[in-house]
Amino acid sequence: MIKPKYQWINNTEHPTIDDTLVQQFNITPIMQRTLEGKGIVTEEALASVLEDRQIIHDSAQMSDMAKAVARIRQAIANQEPILVYGDYDADGVTSTTIMVDTLRKLGAIVGWYIPNRFTEGYGPSEAAFQNAVDEGVSLIITVDNGIQGHDEIALVQEQGVDVIVTDHHEIGPTLPNAYAIVHPMHPDYDYPFRYLCGAGVALKVASALLEDQVPQAYWGLAAIGTVADLVPLTDENRSIVKKGLKQLNEDKPASITAILEQASYDDVITEETIGFLIAPRLNAVGRLEDASLAAELLMADDYEEAQFLAEQVEHFNQERKDIVSDIAEAALEMAASYVARGDQFLVLAQEDWHEGVLGIVASRVVETYHLPTMVLNLDAEKGHAKGSARSIEQVSMFDALSEQSTLIQKFGGHHMAAGLTLDLDNVDALRDGLNDWMRQTFAGVSLQPTKTVDAVVNIGDITVDNIQAMNRLRPFGMGFSKPVIQLSGMQVQQAKAIGQQQNHLKVTFESSPMQALYWNYGALAGELMAGQTIDMIGELQINEWNGNRSAQFIVTDIASNERQILDYRSKNKKLPQFDNDAQVSYLIHPSRDKQRDNEFYYGEVIPEHYEKCVMRDLPLTMEDIEATLQQLQVSQIYLVFAHERSIYFEGIPQQAIFKQCYKSLMQKGTIDLGQDGMALCQYLNIKPNTLKFILKVFLDLGLISQKDGIIEPVQQTDKRPIETSRVYQARVQRLEVEKQLLYDEFSAVKAWIETSLARTN
């Protein structure tokens, strides 16, 4: 049995697409099951996904838009200096670029400013705002921030400087006293779509200012901000990304060309290109230094300038990767110790951890242990700990931190993520408090992560053409995730570890030419046997190699309800590294002392909480292993059967050898085994080990005595058959054990064990 990492959520009671719509939209079987799984079944819903229908709402419907546009035009007409105040992430720098370029096109006197993550933090900075006033700025436009900047906005408004807030973040109980607030969630307006990102809001302002004559490049920038900020890819956002990707591929800006050259990417730009290549590089600058470099790159029209700036951005991206790798390694090692002691909320803290990447590190720990995680940098000079936290679906990070608010100086966040600062002296207390809260709140609640399955697919429907057709559903993202496909009842043909470190898994199947790849799970190769039936969830892909195209399945999770009996009898095979050794029981030889609580002798009762059983040592008898199988309740059995030496090929000496040996001993009377042993072996034509066995039998039957290597026959009238010796019978049993467990084909051993288990159950 292979237990899945995730709980698979499969909605079997979903509405279906009418056959006429299937034909109308030319929907393939895999597409149909996927769309039905996502609840997209009506003609309107299908058209919004499958047809090139654009949903672009009227900018004038957004809050304070007319007021904001009028004030901006007034500032341009009067040549008032304008400051665009941005943010340090990918959404922030794309928002800044759109707004600055729009104002420049309209002839404005415009400057821009992006706060430093470490010295100023997120949102309006009092010092930066006051500096703008001092330099004669009369209008500040925030992009991707500002809705929480009450005090800073009030400070400059009182000095006669107007502030226009353009933002998309959650609105608090009160609104800042700004000149205008352009926000899709404004409580006094009813904009048709509430979930634009900062760049999306900036695009709407640009559209209003330019009277809908928006430069095509803005759509590409807005698409980058939309994908990077993980807002739902539905409604207007979907149209922005579709239109933006089209623009990026047809007329790639110098900045994006330079970024992708640094990434060694020369292919079609998709939402994944943004998510995995473009956005991380734009974000890297703000994570380590001043994000202004990223904005300068996006604003660069000259290709050589863009190349120069992209090289610098790439340097920051590589540095970010190295820093994340180093911190993640230390954090995961630290997390392992806390998990081992039973912590359910991981609080990981250390000095000199770069605060700009702690959110990424926390996410990696959550991916590994599926527990809410906080990663903190300890700053002795400032006397505080500062960092980021990431959660799992079942646990609200906001609720968890709210319960411990007395220990925290300040925090902000939502269900899945948060940032916080606290006194150094409170770190241990916070760790204890969060774990107490977890134990009380989630007692008896499963924290297993979940995966929603979009479609259970028949293997016969998986063709290159049908996979290619799935691209019609793009772009994928938040709210419209990449389809998770389930394949059931797949019979394994071969499973093997691949890659330089043998750390990836490749599986082929008896019923299909499709192959499956499971990244970072090469160790499973030893647990998947030919003929075994498995279920999988993952993503369908097309593998292209040497001009050939074939179906490929990228595995997210594997499950099997079959009890597994795994052959590790070869000395060349090493047991896998078990994720949780506490769930593994080991059967050892009775001559060995138990070193751990999870070691047992054959025949002893093994508690039911153990999921795996490693038959490490060879049992004494077949009855011993049968006694174990009578009560064994595990999902995986590993056959190792270690032993010091085999006697199978030595066998049992014939009766004539026993008689000849005994006769020789009687004739000699007394022999010194050290001096005469080899001569006796040569006389009998047997090996030393066989002679030792014969003498042990004689000793057991009382036919000889032995002291310090001197053997003397014992005169006896009561003769006992050789077969009655316990030593003789033990050898008979050992030969049977070796024959059945060591030298039989694995299929025969497996069948015998399965029969014994079935008989018991």
Short mmCIF file of C-alpha atoms in Angstrom, two decimals, residues 118 349-355 358 375-387 409 420-425 427:
data_model
loop_
_atom_site.label_atom_id
_atom_site.label_comp_id
_atom_site.label_asym_id
_atom_site.label_seq_id
_atom_site.Cartn_x
_atom_site.Cartn_y
_atom_site.Cartn_z
CA PHE A 118 13.87 46.89 4.76
CA ALA A 349 14.50 31.36 14.03
CA GLN A 350 18.17 32.16 13.56
CA GLU A 351 20.49 35.14 13.37
CA ASP A 352 21.60 36.60 10.03
CA TRP A 353 18.76 35.16 7.96
CA HIS A 354 17.95 37.57 5.13
CA GLU A 355 14.48 38.95 5.81
CA LEU A 358 11.95 34.28 4.54
CA VAL A 375 10.63 31.76 9.72
CA LEU A 376 12.26 34.58 11.70
CA ASN A 377 15.51 36.52 11.56
CA LEU A 378 16.91 37.26 15.02
CA ASP A 379 18.34 40.78 15.14
CA ALA A 380 20.23 41.20 18.42
CA GLU A 381 21.20 44.79 17.62
CA LYS A 382 17.59 45.89 17.22
CA GLY A 383 16.34 43.48 19.87
CA HIS A 384 13.62 42.00 17.74
CA ALA A 385 12.77 39.03 15.53
CA LYS A 386 11.21 39.70 12.14
CA GLY A 387 10.00 37.38 9.44
CA GLN A 409 4.76 43.89 18.30
CA LEU A 420 5.41 39.95 11.80
CA THR A 421 7.83 41.53 14.25
CA LEU A 422 8.29 40.63 17.93
CA ASP A 423 10.76 41.00 20.79
CA LEU A 424 13.61 38.48 20.83
CA ASP A 425 12.62 37.39 24.33
CA VAL A 427 10.21 33.90 20.34
#
